[in-house]
Short mmCIF file of C-alpha atoms and ligand atoms in Angstrom, two decimals:
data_model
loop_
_atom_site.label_atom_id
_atom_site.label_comp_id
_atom_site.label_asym_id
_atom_site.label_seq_id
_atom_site.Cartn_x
_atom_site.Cartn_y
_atom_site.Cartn_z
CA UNK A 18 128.13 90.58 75.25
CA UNK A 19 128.86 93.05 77.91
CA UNK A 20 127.08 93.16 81.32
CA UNK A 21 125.21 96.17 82.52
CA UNK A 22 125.47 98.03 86.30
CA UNK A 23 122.43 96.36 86.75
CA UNK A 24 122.99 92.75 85.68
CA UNK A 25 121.53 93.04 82.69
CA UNK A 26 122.42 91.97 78.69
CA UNK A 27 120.60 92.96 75.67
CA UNK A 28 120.84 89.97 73.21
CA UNK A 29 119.18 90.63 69.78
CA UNK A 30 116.11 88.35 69.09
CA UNK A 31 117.05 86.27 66.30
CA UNK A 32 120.84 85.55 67.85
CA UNK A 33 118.91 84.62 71.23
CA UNK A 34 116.88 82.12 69.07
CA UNK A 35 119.39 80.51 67.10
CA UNK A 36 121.40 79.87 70.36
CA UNK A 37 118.41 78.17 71.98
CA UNK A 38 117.43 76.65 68.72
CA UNK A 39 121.11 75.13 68.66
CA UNK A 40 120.66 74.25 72.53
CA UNK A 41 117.22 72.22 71.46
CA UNK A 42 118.50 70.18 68.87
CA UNK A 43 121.96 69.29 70.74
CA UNK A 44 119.76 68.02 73.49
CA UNK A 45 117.76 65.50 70.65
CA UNK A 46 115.15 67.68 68.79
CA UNK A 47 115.02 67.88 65.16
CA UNK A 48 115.75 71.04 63.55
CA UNK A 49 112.43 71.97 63.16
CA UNK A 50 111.31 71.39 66.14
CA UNK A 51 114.16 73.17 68.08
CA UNK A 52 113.15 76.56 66.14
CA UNK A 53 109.79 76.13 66.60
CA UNK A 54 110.43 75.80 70.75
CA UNK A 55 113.37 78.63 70.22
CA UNK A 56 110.62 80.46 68.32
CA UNK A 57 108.07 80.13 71.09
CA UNK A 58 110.27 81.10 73.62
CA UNK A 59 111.68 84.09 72.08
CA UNK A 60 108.59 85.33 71.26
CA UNK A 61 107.30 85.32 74.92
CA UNK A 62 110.23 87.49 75.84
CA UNK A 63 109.74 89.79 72.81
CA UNK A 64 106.36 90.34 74.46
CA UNK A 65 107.51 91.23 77.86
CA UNK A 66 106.91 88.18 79.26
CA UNK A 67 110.29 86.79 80.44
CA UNK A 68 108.63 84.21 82.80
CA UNK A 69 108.15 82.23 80.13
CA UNK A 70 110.61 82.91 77.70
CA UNK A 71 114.44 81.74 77.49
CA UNK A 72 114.56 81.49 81.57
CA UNK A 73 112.62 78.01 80.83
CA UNK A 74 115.62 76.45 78.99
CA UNK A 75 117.56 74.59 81.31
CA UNK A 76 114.11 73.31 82.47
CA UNK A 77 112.94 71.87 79.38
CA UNK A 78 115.81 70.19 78.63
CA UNK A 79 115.55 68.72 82.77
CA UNK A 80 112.29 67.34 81.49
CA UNK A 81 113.57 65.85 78.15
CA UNK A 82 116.68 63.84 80.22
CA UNK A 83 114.05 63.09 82.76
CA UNK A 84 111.37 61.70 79.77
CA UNK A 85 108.71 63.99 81.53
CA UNK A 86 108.91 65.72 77.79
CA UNK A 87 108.99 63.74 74.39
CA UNK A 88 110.41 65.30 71.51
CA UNK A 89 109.33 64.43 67.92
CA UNK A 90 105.25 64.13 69.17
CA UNK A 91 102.02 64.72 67.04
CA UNK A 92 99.07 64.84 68.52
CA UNK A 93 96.26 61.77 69.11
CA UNK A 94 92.98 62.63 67.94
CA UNK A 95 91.18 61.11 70.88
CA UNK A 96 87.49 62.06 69.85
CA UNK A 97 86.28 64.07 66.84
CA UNK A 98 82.96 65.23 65.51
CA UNK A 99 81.26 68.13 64.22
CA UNK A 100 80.84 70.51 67.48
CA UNK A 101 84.22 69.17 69.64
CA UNK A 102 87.38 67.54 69.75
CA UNK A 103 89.45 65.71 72.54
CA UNK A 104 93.31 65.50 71.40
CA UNK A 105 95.97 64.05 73.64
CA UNK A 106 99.49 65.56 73.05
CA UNK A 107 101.43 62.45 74.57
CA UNK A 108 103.73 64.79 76.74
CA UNK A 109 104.90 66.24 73.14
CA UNK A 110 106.64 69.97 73.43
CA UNK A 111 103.91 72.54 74.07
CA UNK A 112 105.34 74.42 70.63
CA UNK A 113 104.72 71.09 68.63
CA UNK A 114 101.17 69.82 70.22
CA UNK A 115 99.89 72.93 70.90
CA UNK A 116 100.40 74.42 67.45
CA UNK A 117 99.03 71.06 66.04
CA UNK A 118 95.64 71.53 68.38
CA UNK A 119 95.28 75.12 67.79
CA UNK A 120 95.26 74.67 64.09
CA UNK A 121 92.99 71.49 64.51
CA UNK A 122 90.32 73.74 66.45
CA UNK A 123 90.93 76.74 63.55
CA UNK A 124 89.89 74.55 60.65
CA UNK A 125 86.92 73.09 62.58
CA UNK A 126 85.63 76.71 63.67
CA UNK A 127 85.87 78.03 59.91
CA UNK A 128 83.82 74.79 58.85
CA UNK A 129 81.53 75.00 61.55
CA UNK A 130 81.46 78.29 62.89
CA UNK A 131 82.20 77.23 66.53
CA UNK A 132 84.40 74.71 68.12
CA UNK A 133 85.70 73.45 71.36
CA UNK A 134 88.77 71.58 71.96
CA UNK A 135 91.00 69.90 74.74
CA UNK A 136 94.06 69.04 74.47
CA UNK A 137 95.32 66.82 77.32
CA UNK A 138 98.82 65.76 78.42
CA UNK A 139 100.44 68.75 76.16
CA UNK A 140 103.82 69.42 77.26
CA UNK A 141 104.42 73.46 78.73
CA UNK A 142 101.80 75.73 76.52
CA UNK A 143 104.24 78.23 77.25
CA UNK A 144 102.32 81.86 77.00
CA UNK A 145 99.15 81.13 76.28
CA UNK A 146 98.76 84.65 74.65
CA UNK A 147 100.69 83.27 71.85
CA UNK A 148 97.45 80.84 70.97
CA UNK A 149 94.89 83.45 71.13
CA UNK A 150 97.11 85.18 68.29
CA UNK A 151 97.23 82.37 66.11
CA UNK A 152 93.15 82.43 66.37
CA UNK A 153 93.20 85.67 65.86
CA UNK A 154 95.12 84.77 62.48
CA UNK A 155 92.74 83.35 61.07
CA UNK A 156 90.02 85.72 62.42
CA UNK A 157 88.93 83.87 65.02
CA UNK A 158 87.52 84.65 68.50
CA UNK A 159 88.92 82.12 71.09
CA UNK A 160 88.93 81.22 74.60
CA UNK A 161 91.47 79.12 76.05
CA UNK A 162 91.38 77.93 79.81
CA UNK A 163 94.64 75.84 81.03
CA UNK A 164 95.79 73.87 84.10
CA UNK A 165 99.17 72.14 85.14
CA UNK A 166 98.86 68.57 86.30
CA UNK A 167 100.23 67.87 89.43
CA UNK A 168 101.80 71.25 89.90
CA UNK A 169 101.32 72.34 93.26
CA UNK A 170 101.58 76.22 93.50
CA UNK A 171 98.69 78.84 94.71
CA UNK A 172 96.74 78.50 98.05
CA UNK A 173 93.11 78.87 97.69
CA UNK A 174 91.66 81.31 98.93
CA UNK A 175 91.83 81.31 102.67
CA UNK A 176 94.02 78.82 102.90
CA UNK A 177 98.04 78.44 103.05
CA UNK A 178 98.54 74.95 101.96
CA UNK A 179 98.95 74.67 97.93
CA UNK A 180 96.55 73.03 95.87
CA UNK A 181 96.42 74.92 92.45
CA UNK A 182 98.81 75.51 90.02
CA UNK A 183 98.79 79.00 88.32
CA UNK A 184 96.44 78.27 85.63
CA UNK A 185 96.01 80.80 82.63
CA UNK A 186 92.98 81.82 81.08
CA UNK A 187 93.75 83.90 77.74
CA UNK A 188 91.09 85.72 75.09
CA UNK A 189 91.70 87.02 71.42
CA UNK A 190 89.07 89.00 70.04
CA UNK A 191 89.36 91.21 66.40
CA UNK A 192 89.40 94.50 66.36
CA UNK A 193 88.52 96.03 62.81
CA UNK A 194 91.28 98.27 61.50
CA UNK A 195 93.29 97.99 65.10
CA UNK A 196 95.14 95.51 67.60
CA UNK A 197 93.21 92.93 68.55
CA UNK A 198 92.37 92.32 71.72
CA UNK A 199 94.50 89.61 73.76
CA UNK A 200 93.78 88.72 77.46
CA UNK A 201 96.21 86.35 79.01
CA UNK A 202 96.81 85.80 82.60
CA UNK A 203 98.16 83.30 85.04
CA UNK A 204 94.93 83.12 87.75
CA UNK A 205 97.57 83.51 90.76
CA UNK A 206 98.90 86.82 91.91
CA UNK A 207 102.38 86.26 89.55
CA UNK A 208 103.06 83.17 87.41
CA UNK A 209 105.39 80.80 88.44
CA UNK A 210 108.12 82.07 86.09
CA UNK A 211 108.26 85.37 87.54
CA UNK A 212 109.27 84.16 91.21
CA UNK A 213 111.96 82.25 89.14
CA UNK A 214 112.89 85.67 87.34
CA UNK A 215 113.18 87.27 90.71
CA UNK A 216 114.65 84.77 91.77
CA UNK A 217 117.45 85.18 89.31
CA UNK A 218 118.12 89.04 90.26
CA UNK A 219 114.94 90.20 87.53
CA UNK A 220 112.16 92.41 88.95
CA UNK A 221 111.36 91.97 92.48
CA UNK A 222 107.48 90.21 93.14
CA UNK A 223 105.02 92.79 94.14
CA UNK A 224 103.60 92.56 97.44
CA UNK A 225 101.48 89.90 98.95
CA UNK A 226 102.64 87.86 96.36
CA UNK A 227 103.11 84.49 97.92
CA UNK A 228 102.28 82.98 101.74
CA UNK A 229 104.32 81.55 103.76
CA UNK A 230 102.94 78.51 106.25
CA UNK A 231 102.22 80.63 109.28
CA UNK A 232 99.89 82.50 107.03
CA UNK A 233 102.13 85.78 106.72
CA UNK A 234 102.85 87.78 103.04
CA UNK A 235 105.99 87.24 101.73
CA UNK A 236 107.76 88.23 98.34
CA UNK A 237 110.99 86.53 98.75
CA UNK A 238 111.26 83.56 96.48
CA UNK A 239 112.50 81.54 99.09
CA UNK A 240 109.39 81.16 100.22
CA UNK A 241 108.72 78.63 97.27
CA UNK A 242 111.74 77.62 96.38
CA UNK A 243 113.67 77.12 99.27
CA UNK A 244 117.27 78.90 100.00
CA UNK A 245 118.58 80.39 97.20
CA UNK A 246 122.15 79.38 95.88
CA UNK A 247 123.58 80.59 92.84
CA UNK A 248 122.28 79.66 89.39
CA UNK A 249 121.36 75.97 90.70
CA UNK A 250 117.91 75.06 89.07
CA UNK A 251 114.71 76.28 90.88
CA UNK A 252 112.77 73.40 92.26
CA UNK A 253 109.54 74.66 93.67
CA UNK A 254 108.81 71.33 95.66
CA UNK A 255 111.84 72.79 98.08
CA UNK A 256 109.86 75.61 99.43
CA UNK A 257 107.15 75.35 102.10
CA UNK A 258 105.09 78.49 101.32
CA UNK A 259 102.72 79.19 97.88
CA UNK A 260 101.59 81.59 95.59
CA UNK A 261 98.46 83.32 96.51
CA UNK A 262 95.87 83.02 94.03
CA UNK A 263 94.73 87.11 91.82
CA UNK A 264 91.80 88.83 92.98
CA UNK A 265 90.57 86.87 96.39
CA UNK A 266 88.43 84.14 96.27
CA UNK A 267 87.34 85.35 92.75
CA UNK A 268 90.81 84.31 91.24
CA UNK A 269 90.78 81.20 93.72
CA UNK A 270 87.49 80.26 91.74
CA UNK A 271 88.73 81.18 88.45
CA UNK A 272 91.69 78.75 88.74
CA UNK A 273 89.53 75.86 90.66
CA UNK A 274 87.54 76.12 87.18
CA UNK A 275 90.72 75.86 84.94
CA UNK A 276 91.77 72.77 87.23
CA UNK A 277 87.78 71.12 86.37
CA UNK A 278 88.25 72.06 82.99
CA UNK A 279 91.70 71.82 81.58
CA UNK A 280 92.04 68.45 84.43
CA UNK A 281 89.52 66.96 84.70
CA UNK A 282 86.91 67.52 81.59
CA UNK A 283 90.08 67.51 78.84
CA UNK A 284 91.15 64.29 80.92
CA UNK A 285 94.99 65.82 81.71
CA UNK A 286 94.26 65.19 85.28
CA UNK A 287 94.53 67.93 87.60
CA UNK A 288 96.74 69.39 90.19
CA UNK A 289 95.95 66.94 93.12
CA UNK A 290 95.99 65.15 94.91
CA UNK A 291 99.23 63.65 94.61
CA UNK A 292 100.22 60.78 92.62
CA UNK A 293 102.47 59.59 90.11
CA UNK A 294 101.54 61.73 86.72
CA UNK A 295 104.30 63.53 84.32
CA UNK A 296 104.18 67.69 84.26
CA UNK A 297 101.71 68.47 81.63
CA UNK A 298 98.75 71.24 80.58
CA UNK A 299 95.72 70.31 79.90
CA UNK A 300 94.17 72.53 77.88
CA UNK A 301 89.72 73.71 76.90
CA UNK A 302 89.90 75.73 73.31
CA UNK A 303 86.73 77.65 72.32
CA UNK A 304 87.02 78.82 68.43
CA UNK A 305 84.13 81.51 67.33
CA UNK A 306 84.13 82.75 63.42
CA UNK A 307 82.24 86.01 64.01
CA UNK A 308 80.58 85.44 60.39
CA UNK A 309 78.21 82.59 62.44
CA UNK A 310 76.97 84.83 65.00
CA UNK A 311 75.75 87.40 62.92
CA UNK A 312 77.32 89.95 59.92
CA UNK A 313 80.34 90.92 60.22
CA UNK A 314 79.85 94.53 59.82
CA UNK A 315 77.85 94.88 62.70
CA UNK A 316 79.76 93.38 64.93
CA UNK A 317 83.17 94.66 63.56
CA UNK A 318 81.33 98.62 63.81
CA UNK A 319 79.90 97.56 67.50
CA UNK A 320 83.79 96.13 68.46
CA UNK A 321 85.02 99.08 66.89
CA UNK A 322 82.91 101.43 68.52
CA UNK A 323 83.57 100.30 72.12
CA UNK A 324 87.05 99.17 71.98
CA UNK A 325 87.16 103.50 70.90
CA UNK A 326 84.90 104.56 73.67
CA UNK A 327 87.38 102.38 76.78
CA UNK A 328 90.52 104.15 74.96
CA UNK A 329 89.34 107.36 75.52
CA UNK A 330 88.25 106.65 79.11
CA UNK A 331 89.97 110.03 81.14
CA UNK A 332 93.40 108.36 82.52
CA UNK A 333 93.72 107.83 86.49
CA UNK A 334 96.81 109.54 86.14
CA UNK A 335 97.82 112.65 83.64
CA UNK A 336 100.25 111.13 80.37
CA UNK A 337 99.20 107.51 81.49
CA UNK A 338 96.51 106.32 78.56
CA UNK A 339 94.08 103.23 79.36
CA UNK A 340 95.53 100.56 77.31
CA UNK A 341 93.55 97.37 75.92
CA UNK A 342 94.87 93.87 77.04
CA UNK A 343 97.56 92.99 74.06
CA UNK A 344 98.82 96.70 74.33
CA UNK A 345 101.77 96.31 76.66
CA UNK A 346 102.73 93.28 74.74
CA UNK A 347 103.21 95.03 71.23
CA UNK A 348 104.92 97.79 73.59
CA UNK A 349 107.52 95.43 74.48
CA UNK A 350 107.61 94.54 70.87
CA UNK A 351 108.72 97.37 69.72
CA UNK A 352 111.02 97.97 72.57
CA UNK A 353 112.91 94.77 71.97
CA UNK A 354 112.71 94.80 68.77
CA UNK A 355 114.51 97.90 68.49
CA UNK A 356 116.91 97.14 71.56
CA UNK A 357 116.84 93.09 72.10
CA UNK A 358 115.96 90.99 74.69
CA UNK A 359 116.95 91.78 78.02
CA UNK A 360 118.19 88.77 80.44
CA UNK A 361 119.88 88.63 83.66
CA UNK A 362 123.76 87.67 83.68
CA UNK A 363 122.49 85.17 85.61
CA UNK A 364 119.51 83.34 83.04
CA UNK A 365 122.07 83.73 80.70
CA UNK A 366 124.86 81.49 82.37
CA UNK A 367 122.29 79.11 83.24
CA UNK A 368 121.90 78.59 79.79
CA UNK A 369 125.02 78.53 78.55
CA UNK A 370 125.99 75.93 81.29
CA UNK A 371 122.64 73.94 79.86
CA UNK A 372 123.77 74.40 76.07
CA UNK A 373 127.43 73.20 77.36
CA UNK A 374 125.88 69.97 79.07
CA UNK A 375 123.80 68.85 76.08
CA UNK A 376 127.28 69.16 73.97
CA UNK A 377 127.44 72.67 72.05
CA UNK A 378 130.36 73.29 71.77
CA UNK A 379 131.93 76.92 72.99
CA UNK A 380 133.60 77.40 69.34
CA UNK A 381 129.83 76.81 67.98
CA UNK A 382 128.76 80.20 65.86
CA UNK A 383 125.91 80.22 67.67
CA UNK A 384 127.19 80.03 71.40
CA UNK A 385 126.17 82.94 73.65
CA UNK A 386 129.47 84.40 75.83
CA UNK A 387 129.23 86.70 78.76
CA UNK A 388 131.61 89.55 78.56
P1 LIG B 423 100.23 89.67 83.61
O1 LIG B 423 99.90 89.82 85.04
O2 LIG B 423 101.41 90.39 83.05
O3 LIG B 423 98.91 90.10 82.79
C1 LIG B 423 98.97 90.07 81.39
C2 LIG B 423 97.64 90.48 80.81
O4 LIG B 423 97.19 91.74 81.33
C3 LIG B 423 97.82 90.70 79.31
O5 LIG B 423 96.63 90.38 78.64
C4 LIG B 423 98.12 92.20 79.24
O6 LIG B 423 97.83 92.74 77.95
C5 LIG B 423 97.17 92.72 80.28
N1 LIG B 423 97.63 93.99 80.86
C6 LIG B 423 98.79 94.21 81.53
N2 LIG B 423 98.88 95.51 81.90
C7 LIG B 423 97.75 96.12 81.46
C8 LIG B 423 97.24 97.45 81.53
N3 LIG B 423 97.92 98.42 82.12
N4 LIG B 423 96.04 97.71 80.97
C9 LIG B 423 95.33 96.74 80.36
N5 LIG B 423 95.77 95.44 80.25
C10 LIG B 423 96.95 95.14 80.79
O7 LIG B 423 100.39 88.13 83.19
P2 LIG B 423 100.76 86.89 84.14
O8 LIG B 423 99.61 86.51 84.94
O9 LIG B 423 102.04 87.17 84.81
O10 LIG B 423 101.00 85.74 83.06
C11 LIG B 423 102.19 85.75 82.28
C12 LIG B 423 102.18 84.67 81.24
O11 LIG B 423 102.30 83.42 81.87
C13 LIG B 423 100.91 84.56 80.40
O12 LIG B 423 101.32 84.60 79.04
C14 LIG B 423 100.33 83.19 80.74
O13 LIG B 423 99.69 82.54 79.67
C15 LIG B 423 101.58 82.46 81.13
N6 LIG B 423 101.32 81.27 81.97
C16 LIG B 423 101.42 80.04 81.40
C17 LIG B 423 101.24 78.89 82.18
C18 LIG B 423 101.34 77.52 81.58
O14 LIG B 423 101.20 76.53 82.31
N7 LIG B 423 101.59 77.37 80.32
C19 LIG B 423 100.96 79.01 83.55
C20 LIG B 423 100.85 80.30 84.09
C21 LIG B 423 101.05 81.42 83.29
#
């Protein structure tokens, strides 16, 4: 696999899976659950969103060594009756526990019309996108509101000391006859795994990105992780600065409701104050079946209708269409699809020095090389 000028590989989706797939179940998972993670992963870059795609490996595997992740989990049904659910995913992989609880809150909606769900002590949820679509799957509008226990990342607003994590909110709504609509956004200015890509030679953070003690802007990743040295593992509890949170104090709010919610009504436990608590999301699922809140033709024609008047909104800028949350993700789709996965030489050694440590072997088919 041969580097670009700019530090760059192209790895073709499925070869990128079935070398993290291989990575999972050398470290202990079982087949299946090693695709399904590889799967999830994958996917997230295949969407664009390399923050939380293969750049997470040697992570994950940290937290299996480390016990803060449990292969092999099924979720606890904590609490179950006809309008809600409370599920604990015992600090099982977010691709396991979370598909479990998604599909648990899909069958309840289509016998009930609506349902709400948390899911507490899930391992990483990973994109959070990726749950809307498999609502969507089945038809589904959903809501899904997410915090990080005991992940100290974002400054409120107004402050410079951190006391949030970077909490996603996502959406999926149909669209008759057309992409459906998928919202899905970490609540600070970037997520977490894009100060990591940076930090790993990706795209540079945009301004105002994070804040450092003294209160000034700052997009250099030190500023949350510490100095940077080679491809040695991020640890965000080395830096003294913090993400600021999106939007002012309305993104500050946003993510002090995903820490109530996902922490402390789901029962994951939230992002402070400190004390002795394994990494985990905690996660509030609303499932709507359109057919309960009135015929489906009317609302698929109203959708329709709308989702047709925003596209044709006259563009800021000349050859630059509005696009629909969900649009740049089926953009990167295609873009991948047809040309693979780009990764930094950099992720990628990471990750072949993780697959090397948990025992794949370099003569293993499925072993990545760097040109
Ligand atoms: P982002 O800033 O890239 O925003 C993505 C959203 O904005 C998508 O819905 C996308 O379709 C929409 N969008 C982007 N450009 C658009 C445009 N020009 N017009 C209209 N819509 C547009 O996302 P982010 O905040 O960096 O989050 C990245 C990922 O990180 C998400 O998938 C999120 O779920 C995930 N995340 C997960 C965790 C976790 O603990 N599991 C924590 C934080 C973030």
């Amino acid at each position: 696999m041969a580097a670009s000028a700019t530090g760059l590989v192209r790895v073709e989706a499925g070869r990128l899976q079935s070398f993290v797939a291989a990575t999972f179940a050398a470290a202990g998972c079982s087949a299946e659950e090693a695709e399904a993670v590889a799967a999830g992963l994958v996917d997230a870059n295949m969407t664009g969103h390399d923050s939380h795609g293969v750049v997470r490996v040697p992570r994950y595997v940290d937290w299996m060594r480390s016990g803060d992740l449990e292969p092999g989990q099924t979720i606890a049904v904590v609490t179950d009756n006809p309008a809600m659910a409370v599920l604990d995913g015992r600090y099982g992989f977010g691709a396991t526990v979370g598909r479990q609880a998604v599909r648990f809150g899909i069958d309840k909606a289509r016998q009930f019309g609506v349902a709400v769900v948390a899911l507490r002590h899930a391992g990483h949820l990973g994109r959070i996108g990726q749950w809307a679509e498999m609502a969507l799957e089945a038809g589904l509008v959903s809501l899904h509101v997410v915090n990080v226990a005991q992940s100290r990342l974002v400054a409120p607003f107004g402050g410079v000391e951190r006391r949030f994590s970077t909490n996603p909110i996502a959406f999926g709504f149909p669209v008759p006859d057309g992409p459906p609509v998928v919202l899905d956004f970490a609540t600070s200015a970037v997520a977490e795994g894009k100060v990591m890509v940076a930090s790993q030679g990706g795209k540079p953070l945009p301004e105002g990105s994070l804040i450092r003690p003294d209160g000034q802007l700052s997009t250099d990743p030190a500023t949350l992780y510490g100095p940077i040295e080679g491809t040695s593992h991020r640890d965000h509890r080395l830096g003294t600065g913090a993400i600021r949170a999106m939007g002012e104090h309305k993104g500050s709010g946003l993510s002090l409701m995903c820490e109530l919610l996902g922490g402390a009504l789901a029962g994951s436990g939230t992002a402070g104050p400190p004390r002795d608590q394994r990494f985990c999301n905690g996660m509030v699922s609303i499932y709507m079946s359109p057919g309960a809140f009135g015929a489906d033709s009317a609302i698929a024609a109203e959708t329709r209708a709308f989702v047709d008047y925003v596209r044709e909104t006259v563009p800021a800028e000349a050859g630059s269409p509005v696009l629909l949350p969900g649009d740049p993700e089926r953009l990167a789709r295609q873009d991948r699809t047809a040309h693979g996965v780009p990764i930094t030489v950099e992720t990628l050694g990471a990750m072949i020095e993780t697959a090397r440590a948990v025992g794949l072997s370099d003569n293993d088919p499925r072993m990545l090389r760097i040109a």
